[in-house]
Short mmCIF file of C-alpha atoms and ligand atoms in Angstrom, two decimals:
data_model
loop_
_atom_site.label_atom_id
_atom_site.label_comp_id
_atom_site.label_asym_id
_atom_site.label_seq_id
_atom_site.Cartn_x
_atom_site.Cartn_y
_atom_site.Cartn_z
CA MET A 1 31.86 26.97 1.90
CA ARG A 2 34.48 27.20 4.58
CA PRO A 3 36.09 30.64 5.09
CA PHE A 4 39.80 30.82 4.06
CA ILE A 5 41.95 31.21 7.19
CA LEU A 6 45.69 31.79 6.92
CA PRO A 7 47.58 29.17 8.96
CA ILE A 8 49.35 30.73 11.98
CA PRO A 9 52.99 29.89 10.79
CA ALA A 10 52.21 31.63 7.45
CA VAL A 11 51.25 34.75 9.37
CA VAL A 12 54.40 34.68 11.39
CA LEU A 13 56.66 33.88 8.44
CA VAL A 14 55.14 35.98 5.63
CA VAL A 15 52.80 38.72 6.80
CA ILE A 16 54.53 40.04 9.99
CA PRO A 17 57.98 40.49 8.29
CA ALA A 18 56.24 42.30 5.43
CA LEU A 19 54.36 44.68 7.62
CA PRO A 20 56.93 47.56 7.55
CA ILE A 21 56.99 47.42 3.78
CA LEU A 22 53.16 47.29 3.57
CA SER A 23 52.72 50.25 5.80
CA LEU A 24 55.34 52.27 3.88
CA LEU A 25 53.48 51.39 0.69
CA LEU A 26 50.14 52.44 2.18
CA ALA A 27 51.61 55.70 3.44
CA PHE A 28 53.04 56.36 0.02
CA ILE A 29 49.72 55.68 -1.71
CA LEU A 30 47.78 57.78 0.84
CA ARG A 31 50.27 60.67 0.41
CA ARG A 32 49.95 60.66 -3.34
CA ARG A 33 46.22 60.64 -3.07
CA ARG A 34 46.22 63.51 -0.71
CA ARG A 35 48.54 65.56 -2.85
CA LYS A 36 46.62 65.07 -6.12
CA PRO A 37 44.27 68.03 -6.61
CA THR A 38 40.73 67.67 -8.12
CA ILE A 39 40.78 69.39 -11.50
CA THR A 40 37.61 70.83 -13.12
CA THR A 41 37.84 71.36 -16.80
CA ILE A 42 36.23 74.53 -18.19
CA ARG A 43 34.89 74.35 -21.75
CA CYS A 44 32.87 77.58 -21.80
CA LEU A 45 34.82 80.67 -23.08
CA HIS A 46 32.96 83.09 -20.80
CA VAL A 47 33.62 81.15 -17.69
CA GLY A 48 37.24 80.57 -18.70
CA ARG A 49 37.84 84.15 -19.48
CA ALA A 50 36.31 85.23 -16.16
CA LEU A 51 38.58 82.74 -14.34
CA LEU A 52 41.66 84.06 -16.06
CA THR A 53 40.69 87.66 -15.52
CA SER A 54 39.92 87.66 -11.83
CA SER A 55 41.25 85.24 -9.23
CA PRO A 56 39.05 82.29 -8.51
CA GLY A 57 38.64 81.50 -4.84
CA HIS A 58 40.51 83.31 -1.99
CA LEU A 59 43.97 83.13 -3.49
CA THR A 60 45.57 86.16 -5.22
CA PRO A 61 45.72 85.82 -9.05
CA LEU A 62 49.48 85.19 -8.86
CA ALA A 63 49.20 82.59 -6.10
CA SER A 64 46.37 80.92 -7.99
CA ARG A 65 48.64 80.47 -10.95
CA ALA A 66 51.80 79.72 -9.05
CA LEU A 67 50.37 76.78 -7.26
CA PRO A 68 49.77 74.49 -10.25
CA ASN A 69 53.17 75.50 -11.64
CA GLN A 70 55.11 74.40 -8.58
CA ARG A 71 56.26 71.26 -10.42
CA LEU A 72 58.33 73.57 -12.66
CA VAL A 73 60.07 74.97 -9.64
CA THR A 74 60.91 71.42 -8.53
CA ALA A 75 62.04 70.31 -11.92
CA PHE A 76 63.97 73.40 -13.15
CA GLY A 77 64.42 75.72 -10.14
CA ILE A 78 62.87 78.56 -11.93
CA ASP A 79 61.50 81.79 -10.45
CA ASN A 80 59.50 83.67 -13.11
CA SER A 81 56.00 85.05 -13.90
CA PHE A 82 54.53 81.60 -13.92
CA THR A 83 55.85 80.52 -10.50
CA THR A 84 55.98 83.59 -8.32
CA ALA A 85 53.37 84.92 -5.91
CA SER A 86 55.23 88.16 -5.53
CA TYR A 87 53.94 91.18 -7.44
CA SER A 88 57.30 92.95 -7.60
CA ARG A 89 59.00 89.85 -9.00
CA HIS A 90 56.16 89.41 -11.55
CA LYS A 91 56.41 92.99 -12.66
CA ALA A 92 60.20 93.02 -12.92
CA PHE A 93 60.25 89.77 -14.92
CA ARG A 94 57.47 90.79 -17.27
CA SER A 95 59.12 94.21 -18.05
CA ARG A 96 62.38 92.38 -18.79
CA VAL A 97 60.67 90.08 -21.22
CA GLU A 98 58.71 92.92 -22.91
CA HIS A 99 61.99 94.78 -23.40
CA LEU A 100 63.71 91.75 -24.98
CA LEU A 101 60.74 91.05 -27.25
CA ARG A 102 60.90 94.54 -28.87
CA MET A 103 63.21 93.72 -31.81
CA SER A 104 64.54 96.17 -34.34
CA SER A 105 64.20 95.60 -38.15
CA ALA A 106 67.92 94.73 -38.23
CA SER A 107 67.44 92.10 -35.48
CA TRP A 108 64.65 90.46 -37.44
CA GLN A 109 66.86 90.40 -40.56
CA GLN A 110 69.70 88.79 -38.53
CA THR A 111 67.28 86.21 -37.10
CA SER A 112 66.24 85.25 -40.69
CA THR A 113 69.85 84.93 -41.74
CA LEU A 114 70.63 82.84 -38.67
CA ALA A 115 67.69 80.48 -39.32
CA GLN A 116 68.92 79.87 -42.93
CA THR A 117 72.50 79.38 -41.77
CA LEU A 118 71.38 76.66 -39.29
CA PHE A 119 70.32 74.56 -42.26
CA ARG A 120 73.54 74.50 -44.10
CA GLN A 121 74.69 71.17 -42.70
CA ASN A 122 71.39 69.38 -43.40
CA THR A 123 71.67 68.66 -47.11
CA SER A 124 69.74 65.42 -47.66
CA SER A 125 68.08 64.16 -44.43
CA LEU A 126 66.66 65.28 -41.14
CA HIS A 127 65.48 63.53 -37.94
CA LEU A 128 62.73 66.11 -37.46
CA VAL A 129 62.02 66.25 -33.74
CA PRO A 130 65.60 66.57 -32.43
CA PHE A 131 66.47 68.95 -35.27
CA VAL A 132 63.61 71.35 -34.61
CA ARG A 133 64.34 71.45 -30.96
CA GLN A 134 67.97 72.37 -31.46
CA TYR A 135 67.15 74.81 -34.27
CA VAL A 136 64.51 76.71 -32.31
CA LEU A 137 66.57 76.68 -29.11
CA THR A 138 69.63 77.98 -30.84
CA THR A 139 67.63 80.81 -32.34
CA ILE A 140 66.14 81.83 -28.95
CA LEU A 141 69.49 81.69 -27.24
CA HIS A 142 70.89 84.07 -29.84
CA ILE A 143 67.99 86.51 -29.45
CA PHE A 144 67.83 86.47 -25.63
CA PHE A 145 71.35 86.10 -24.43
CA ALA A 146 74.05 88.51 -25.50
CA ASP A 147 76.61 86.46 -23.65
CA PHE A 148 75.60 83.16 -25.25
CA VAL A 149 78.67 81.24 -26.51
CA PRO A 150 77.73 80.03 -29.99
CA PHE A 151 78.96 77.01 -31.99
CA GLN A 152 78.17 74.41 -29.32
CA PRO A 153 75.43 72.46 -31.21
CA ASP A 154 75.81 69.30 -29.14
CA ALA A 155 75.35 71.19 -25.89
CA VAL A 156 72.32 73.05 -27.22
CA ALA A 157 70.83 69.76 -28.42
CA GLU A 158 71.46 68.25 -24.95
CA LEU A 159 69.82 71.25 -23.29
CA GLY A 160 66.70 70.93 -25.53
CA ASP A 161 66.35 67.22 -24.89
CA LEU A 162 66.76 67.66 -21.10
CA ILE A 163 64.27 70.44 -20.79
CA HIS A 164 61.78 68.38 -22.82
CA SER A 165 62.24 65.18 -20.84
CA LEU A 166 62.18 66.95 -17.41
CA TRP A 167 58.97 68.71 -18.43
CA LEU A 168 57.36 65.44 -19.26
CA GLN A 169 58.71 63.84 -15.98
CA SER A 170 57.40 66.77 -13.95
CA LYS A 171 53.86 66.13 -15.16
CA VAL A 172 53.76 62.58 -13.74
CA GLY A 173 55.94 62.77 -10.60
CA ALA A 174 59.30 63.67 -9.16
CA PRO A 175 61.82 64.37 -11.92
CA SER A 176 64.94 62.25 -12.13
CA VAL A 177 67.92 63.60 -10.08
CA THR A 178 70.30 62.50 -12.84
CA SER A 179 68.53 64.51 -15.42
CA GLN A 180 68.49 67.50 -13.14
CA ARG A 181 72.16 67.19 -12.49
CA ARG A 182 72.94 66.91 -16.22
CA LEU A 183 70.76 69.91 -16.95
CA GLN A 184 72.81 72.04 -14.39
CA GLU A 185 76.13 70.82 -15.97
CA THR A 186 74.85 71.63 -19.50
CA LEU A 187 73.74 75.11 -18.37
CA ARG A 188 77.10 75.81 -16.73
CA HIS A 189 78.80 74.80 -19.99
CA LEU A 190 76.61 77.05 -22.16
CA PHE A 191 76.55 79.97 -19.75
CA PRO A 192 79.91 79.96 -17.93
CA GLY A 193 79.37 83.26 -16.10
CA MET A 194 75.68 82.79 -15.39
CA THR A 195 74.30 84.75 -12.36
CA GLU A 196 70.67 83.89 -12.85
CA ASN A 197 68.77 80.94 -14.11
CA PRO A 198 68.56 81.20 -17.92
CA LEU A 199 65.59 78.74 -17.79
CA ASP A 200 63.40 81.56 -16.31
CA LEU A 201 63.39 82.98 -19.89
CA LEU A 202 63.99 79.88 -21.94
CA LEU A 203 61.27 77.67 -20.62
CA PRO A 204 58.16 79.76 -21.63
CA ALA A 205 59.68 80.50 -25.03
CA TYR A 206 61.18 77.17 -26.07
CA GLU A 207 58.57 74.67 -25.09
CA THR A 208 55.84 76.60 -26.87
CA LEU A 209 57.79 77.66 -29.96
CA TRP A 210 59.40 74.43 -31.13
CA ARG A 211 56.08 72.51 -31.17
CA THR A 212 54.32 75.17 -33.11
CA VAL A 213 57.06 75.50 -35.62
CA MET A 214 57.10 71.77 -36.29
CA ARG A 215 53.34 71.50 -36.74
CA CYS A 216 53.15 74.54 -39.00
CA PHE A 217 55.97 73.08 -41.12
CA LEU A 218 54.21 69.70 -41.36
CA GLU A 219 50.94 71.20 -42.45
CA VAL A 220 52.49 73.37 -45.17
CA GLN A 221 55.06 70.84 -46.37
CA PHE A 222 52.96 67.59 -46.34
CA ARG A 223 49.34 68.22 -45.68
CA ALA A 224 47.07 71.17 -46.39
CA GLY A 225 49.95 72.99 -48.18
CA GLU A 226 50.21 70.29 -50.80
CA GLN A 227 47.17 71.83 -52.57
CA ALA A 228 48.40 75.41 -51.95
CA PRO A 229 51.87 75.96 -53.43
CA ALA A 230 51.42 79.71 -52.94
CA TRP A 231 51.91 79.34 -49.21
CA ARG A 232 55.55 78.39 -49.73
CA GLU A 233 56.06 81.41 -52.01
CA LEU A 234 54.48 83.74 -49.42
CA LEU A 235 56.77 82.44 -46.69
CA ALA A 236 59.86 82.61 -48.85
CA GLU A 237 59.08 86.30 -49.58
CA TYR A 238 58.62 86.93 -45.88
CA LEU A 239 61.91 85.17 -45.17
CA GLY A 240 63.78 87.44 -47.68
CA GLN A 241 62.19 90.60 -46.15
CA PRO A 242 61.02 89.64 -42.61
CA SER A 243 59.12 92.89 -42.00
CA SER A 244 55.76 93.37 -40.33
CA PRO A 245 53.95 94.43 -43.58
CA ARG A 246 55.29 91.29 -45.34
CA PHE A 247 54.04 89.11 -42.51
CA TYR A 248 50.49 90.50 -42.97
CA ALA A 249 50.56 90.69 -46.76
CA SER A 250 48.26 88.15 -48.36
CA LEU A 251 48.09 86.26 -51.57
CA ASP A 252 44.74 84.70 -52.51
CA GLY A 253 43.29 85.46 -49.05
CA VAL A 254 46.19 83.91 -47.13
CA SER A 255 49.11 85.62 -45.38
CA PRO A 256 52.07 84.26 -43.25
CA ALA A 257 50.19 85.66 -40.26
CA PHE A 258 47.10 83.51 -41.14
CA LEU A 259 49.28 80.40 -41.46
CA VAL A 260 50.71 80.91 -38.07
CA LYS A 261 47.37 81.91 -36.53
CA GLU A 262 45.68 78.77 -37.88
CA THR A 263 48.56 76.57 -36.60
CA LEU A 264 48.08 78.06 -33.08
CA ARG A 265 44.35 77.50 -33.32
CA LEU A 266 44.58 73.79 -34.30
CA TYR A 267 47.66 72.98 -32.31
CA PRO A 268 47.90 75.24 -29.26
CA PRO A 269 51.08 74.24 -27.38
CA THR A 270 49.56 75.30 -24.02
CA LYS A 271 46.55 73.03 -24.28
CA ARG A 272 45.14 73.91 -20.91
CA ILE A 273 45.64 76.89 -18.54
CA TYR A 274 45.50 76.05 -14.84
CA ARG A 275 44.48 78.06 -11.85
CA ALA A 276 44.06 76.91 -8.27
CA THR A 277 40.92 77.84 -6.27
CA THR A 278 42.30 76.20 -3.26
CA GLU A 279 45.32 73.96 -2.78
CA LYS A 280 43.33 70.87 -3.61
CA ASN A 281 40.91 72.30 -6.20
CA TRP A 282 42.13 73.47 -9.55
CA VAL A 283 40.42 74.53 -12.75
CA ALA A 284 41.82 73.93 -16.21
CA VAL A 285 40.63 76.20 -19.12
CA ASP A 286 40.55 73.78 -22.10
CA VAL A 287 42.23 75.96 -24.81
CA GLU A 288 42.52 73.09 -27.26
CA GLY A 289 38.82 72.02 -26.83
CA LEU A 290 37.60 75.49 -27.39
CA GLN A 291 39.74 76.15 -30.43
CA CYS A 292 38.80 72.89 -32.14
CA SER A 293 35.09 72.95 -31.30
CA PRO A 294 32.76 72.53 -34.36
CA GLU A 295 30.14 74.59 -32.47
CA VAL A 296 32.39 77.61 -32.71
CA TRP A 297 34.48 76.92 -35.81
CA GLY A 298 32.01 74.95 -37.95
CA LYS A 299 32.14 71.56 -39.52
CA ASP A 300 35.80 72.04 -40.73
CA ALA A 301 37.04 72.94 -37.19
CA GLU A 302 39.59 70.11 -37.33
CA HIS A 303 40.94 71.18 -40.73
CA PHE A 304 43.85 73.46 -41.32
CA ARG A 305 42.24 76.21 -43.31
CA PRO A 306 44.16 79.55 -42.88
CA GLU A 307 41.66 81.28 -45.29
CA ARG A 308 39.17 81.25 -42.45
CA TRP A 309 41.05 84.16 -40.87
CA GLY A 310 39.73 86.41 -43.57
CA GLU A 311 36.43 86.51 -41.78
CA ALA A 312 36.84 84.51 -38.53
CA ASP A 313 36.12 86.00 -35.16
CA ALA A 314 39.26 85.84 -33.00
CA GLY A 315 37.14 85.71 -29.84
CA THR A 316 37.71 81.98 -29.15
CA TRP A 317 41.34 82.12 -30.19
CA ILE A 318 43.30 82.09 -26.98
CA PRO A 319 46.57 80.25 -27.54
CA PHE A 320 48.34 83.01 -25.69
CA GLY A 321 45.94 83.05 -22.81
CA THR A 322 43.51 85.80 -21.95
CA GLY A 323 42.76 88.13 -19.01
CA THR A 324 45.31 89.20 -16.50
CA PHE A 325 48.43 87.32 -17.55
CA VAL A 326 48.17 87.28 -21.34
CA CYS A 327 51.47 86.32 -23.05
CA PRO A 328 53.77 89.24 -23.86
CA ALA A 329 54.90 87.46 -27.05
CA LYS A 330 51.34 87.47 -28.46
CA GLY A 331 51.37 90.62 -30.48
CA GLU A 332 54.27 90.29 -32.96
CA PHE A 333 57.22 88.54 -31.48
CA ALA A 334 56.09 84.86 -31.36
CA PRO A 335 53.93 84.86 -34.59
CA ARG A 336 56.65 86.56 -36.66
CA LEU A 337 59.44 84.35 -35.20
CA ILE A 338 57.39 81.19 -36.01
CA GLY A 339 56.83 82.53 -39.57
CA ILE A 340 60.63 82.97 -40.08
CA LEU A 341 61.55 79.54 -38.65
CA VAL A 342 59.00 77.74 -40.64
CA ALA A 343 59.91 79.65 -43.86
CA ALA A 344 63.66 78.78 -43.40
CA MET A 345 62.74 75.11 -43.06
CA LEU A 346 60.57 75.15 -46.14
CA GLY A 347 63.40 76.90 -48.08
CA ALA A 348 65.78 74.18 -47.13
CA VAL A 349 63.61 71.05 -47.52
CA PRO A 350 62.54 70.44 -51.12
CA LYS A 351 58.86 70.21 -51.95
CA ASP A 352 59.14 66.60 -52.99
CA ALA A 353 61.04 65.47 -49.85
CA ARG A 354 59.85 62.11 -48.49
CA TRP A 355 59.50 60.76 -44.98
CA THR A 356 59.62 57.60 -42.93
CA VAL A 357 58.36 56.64 -39.44
CA GLU A 358 59.14 53.82 -37.13
CA HIS A 359 55.87 54.09 -35.28
CA GLU A 360 52.53 54.14 -37.09
CA ALA A 361 51.30 56.91 -34.73
CA ASP A 362 53.86 59.28 -36.25
CA ASP A 363 52.43 58.97 -39.75
CA VAL A 364 51.85 62.62 -40.76
CA LEU A 365 48.97 61.64 -43.12
CA ARG A 366 46.85 59.80 -40.56
CA GLY A 367 43.20 60.89 -40.57
CA GLY A 368 42.16 63.98 -38.69
CA ARG A 369 44.50 66.72 -37.44
CA LEU A 370 48.08 66.17 -36.53
CA ASN A 371 48.90 64.63 -33.07
CA ASN A 372 49.27 67.56 -30.69
CA GLU A 373 50.90 65.60 -27.87
CA ARG A 374 54.23 66.82 -26.56
CA ASP A 375 56.03 63.61 -27.50
CA GLY A 376 54.42 63.16 -30.99
CA TYR A 377 56.47 62.40 -34.19
CA GLU A 378 59.67 61.33 -32.39
CA SER A 379 60.40 58.71 -35.05
CA LEU A 380 59.73 60.91 -38.11
CA LYS A 381 62.64 61.25 -40.46
CA LEU A 382 62.74 63.33 -43.80
CA PHE A 383 65.00 62.69 -46.69
CA TRP A 384 65.51 64.01 -50.22
C1 LIG B 401 53.86 79.93 -29.59
C2 LIG B 401 54.41 80.72 -28.65
C3 LIG B 401 53.81 80.97 -27.27
C4 LIG B 401 52.59 80.49 -26.75
C5 LIG B 401 51.51 79.72 -27.41
C6 LIG B 401 52.51 81.12 -25.40
C7 LIG B 401 51.42 80.92 -24.52
C8 LIG B 401 51.33 81.51 -23.30
C9 LIG B 401 50.13 81.47 -22.43
C10 LIG B 401 48.95 80.58 -22.72
C11 LIG B 401 50.35 82.26 -21.46
C12 LIG B 401 49.36 82.54 -20.26
C13 LIG B 401 49.67 81.67 -19.11
C14 LIG B 401 48.69 81.85 -17.99
O1 LIG B 401 47.75 82.61 -18.03
O2 LIG B 401 48.89 81.14 -16.95
C15 LIG B 401 51.68 82.91 -21.56
C16 LIG B 401 52.24 83.73 -20.71
C17 LIG B 401 53.54 84.19 -20.77
N1 LIG B 401 54.39 83.89 -21.81
FE1 LIG B 401 53.97 82.99 -23.50
N2 LIG B 401 53.66 81.76 -25.18
C18 LIG B 401 54.45 81.74 -26.28
C19 LIG B 401 55.74 82.38 -26.48
C20 LIG B 401 56.32 83.04 -25.47
C21 LIG B 401 57.67 83.59 -25.61
C22 LIG B 401 58.51 83.53 -26.88
C23 LIG B 401 57.96 84.19 -24.48
C24 LIG B 401 59.23 84.91 -24.27
C25 LIG B 401 59.96 84.68 -23.16
C26 LIG B 401 56.83 84.03 -23.57
C27 LIG B 401 56.71 84.55 -22.25
C28 LIG B 401 55.58 84.48 -21.50
C29 LIG B 401 55.52 85.08 -20.17
C30 LIG B 401 56.58 85.91 -19.45
C31 LIG B 401 54.21 84.88 -19.74
C32 LIG B 401 53.57 85.31 -18.37
C33 LIG B 401 52.91 86.69 -18.55
C34 LIG B 401 52.47 87.25 -17.21
O3 LIG B 401 52.53 86.56 -16.24
O4 LIG B 401 52.09 88.45 -17.20
N3 LIG B 401 55.87 83.34 -24.18
N4 LIG B 401 52.19 82.38 -22.73
#
């Protein structure tokens, strides 16, 4: 067979003019390749815990965490515990958060009232994902920002959507400049006198809470909760009296605390926790894999069974991380807030509400556990 040789005029006419574009393309591909780190997934609890307790490699523990989180600095301009390599900044930010998370009984009661008020306009239908985002974000804004200007539901909804889409964009490449500009405008609108970036605080709280609230609601409303009407009653009682003893009080071996705990086991919003050993070598502790493993949790590992917490060992339950930088909201704040937000939803949506989806993947009764992806259930609508 004769080898294929490009005729000389074709080289002159096609290949040579395209050379600058081809070399640019090659440089782009090589740069992307160079930038992408190698990620090793850790599926052993002991190894994972050791990595999250002492710094892997030569980096300091803060630098080892800050490196994989640089995409959040690019997308949101944040400077918080997750992104700083400075110990003084970390200490100051963490103390501020711990102070904000210590809520009085009166504040818990106000939060319960607010959650119920936010449902007043939704009397017969609900586009679930946009609603839950706006609902959770509004609640957090009220709790964290004394100067937050209320009654701007559209701006809050826009903020929630922008945070979510920029987060997704930051995972795959450079975030869109238009979205970033819109985010800054929305923030200026909601926080006219802002002196520091509200996203430092909002980001760790909002992106974890709204997804947990939605999945806990779906389990109790449409799935495992169908066979357990007592769960709704339990949560309703807690909503009426949102105290710590009520949160832990159980009926037939299940408490609001167990419902939240089981949701965070089956659907951890932080699915993997990353650390860098060097700039190009990262490790990812597989929280979701560990928490859904049949070897640890038995044959029903993929089922929502809050009763298991009566005797389960919490050793492999690490939705709030473990080791050096464990989440300050782990103890009471996040679990109790999730309980209130889910309870208010169940109080407003009747037990016999129906649902529709545009995409089959959003079917809440598909086999196995719920979809735990960030963009799941976008087309799900409820009506009653
Ligand atoms: C369902 C709710 C939540 C989950 C599942 C969650 C999860 C986590 C995880 C896995 C970590 C450890 C990250 C690492 O080791 O790199 C963490 C740390 C942290 N979380 Fe949360 N979180 C939640 C709610 C919140 C809330 C409401 C706040 C309030 C602002 C918050 C603030 C923080 C902060 C400041 C840290 C860093 C702690 C440090 O560096 O010492 N989280 N969270």
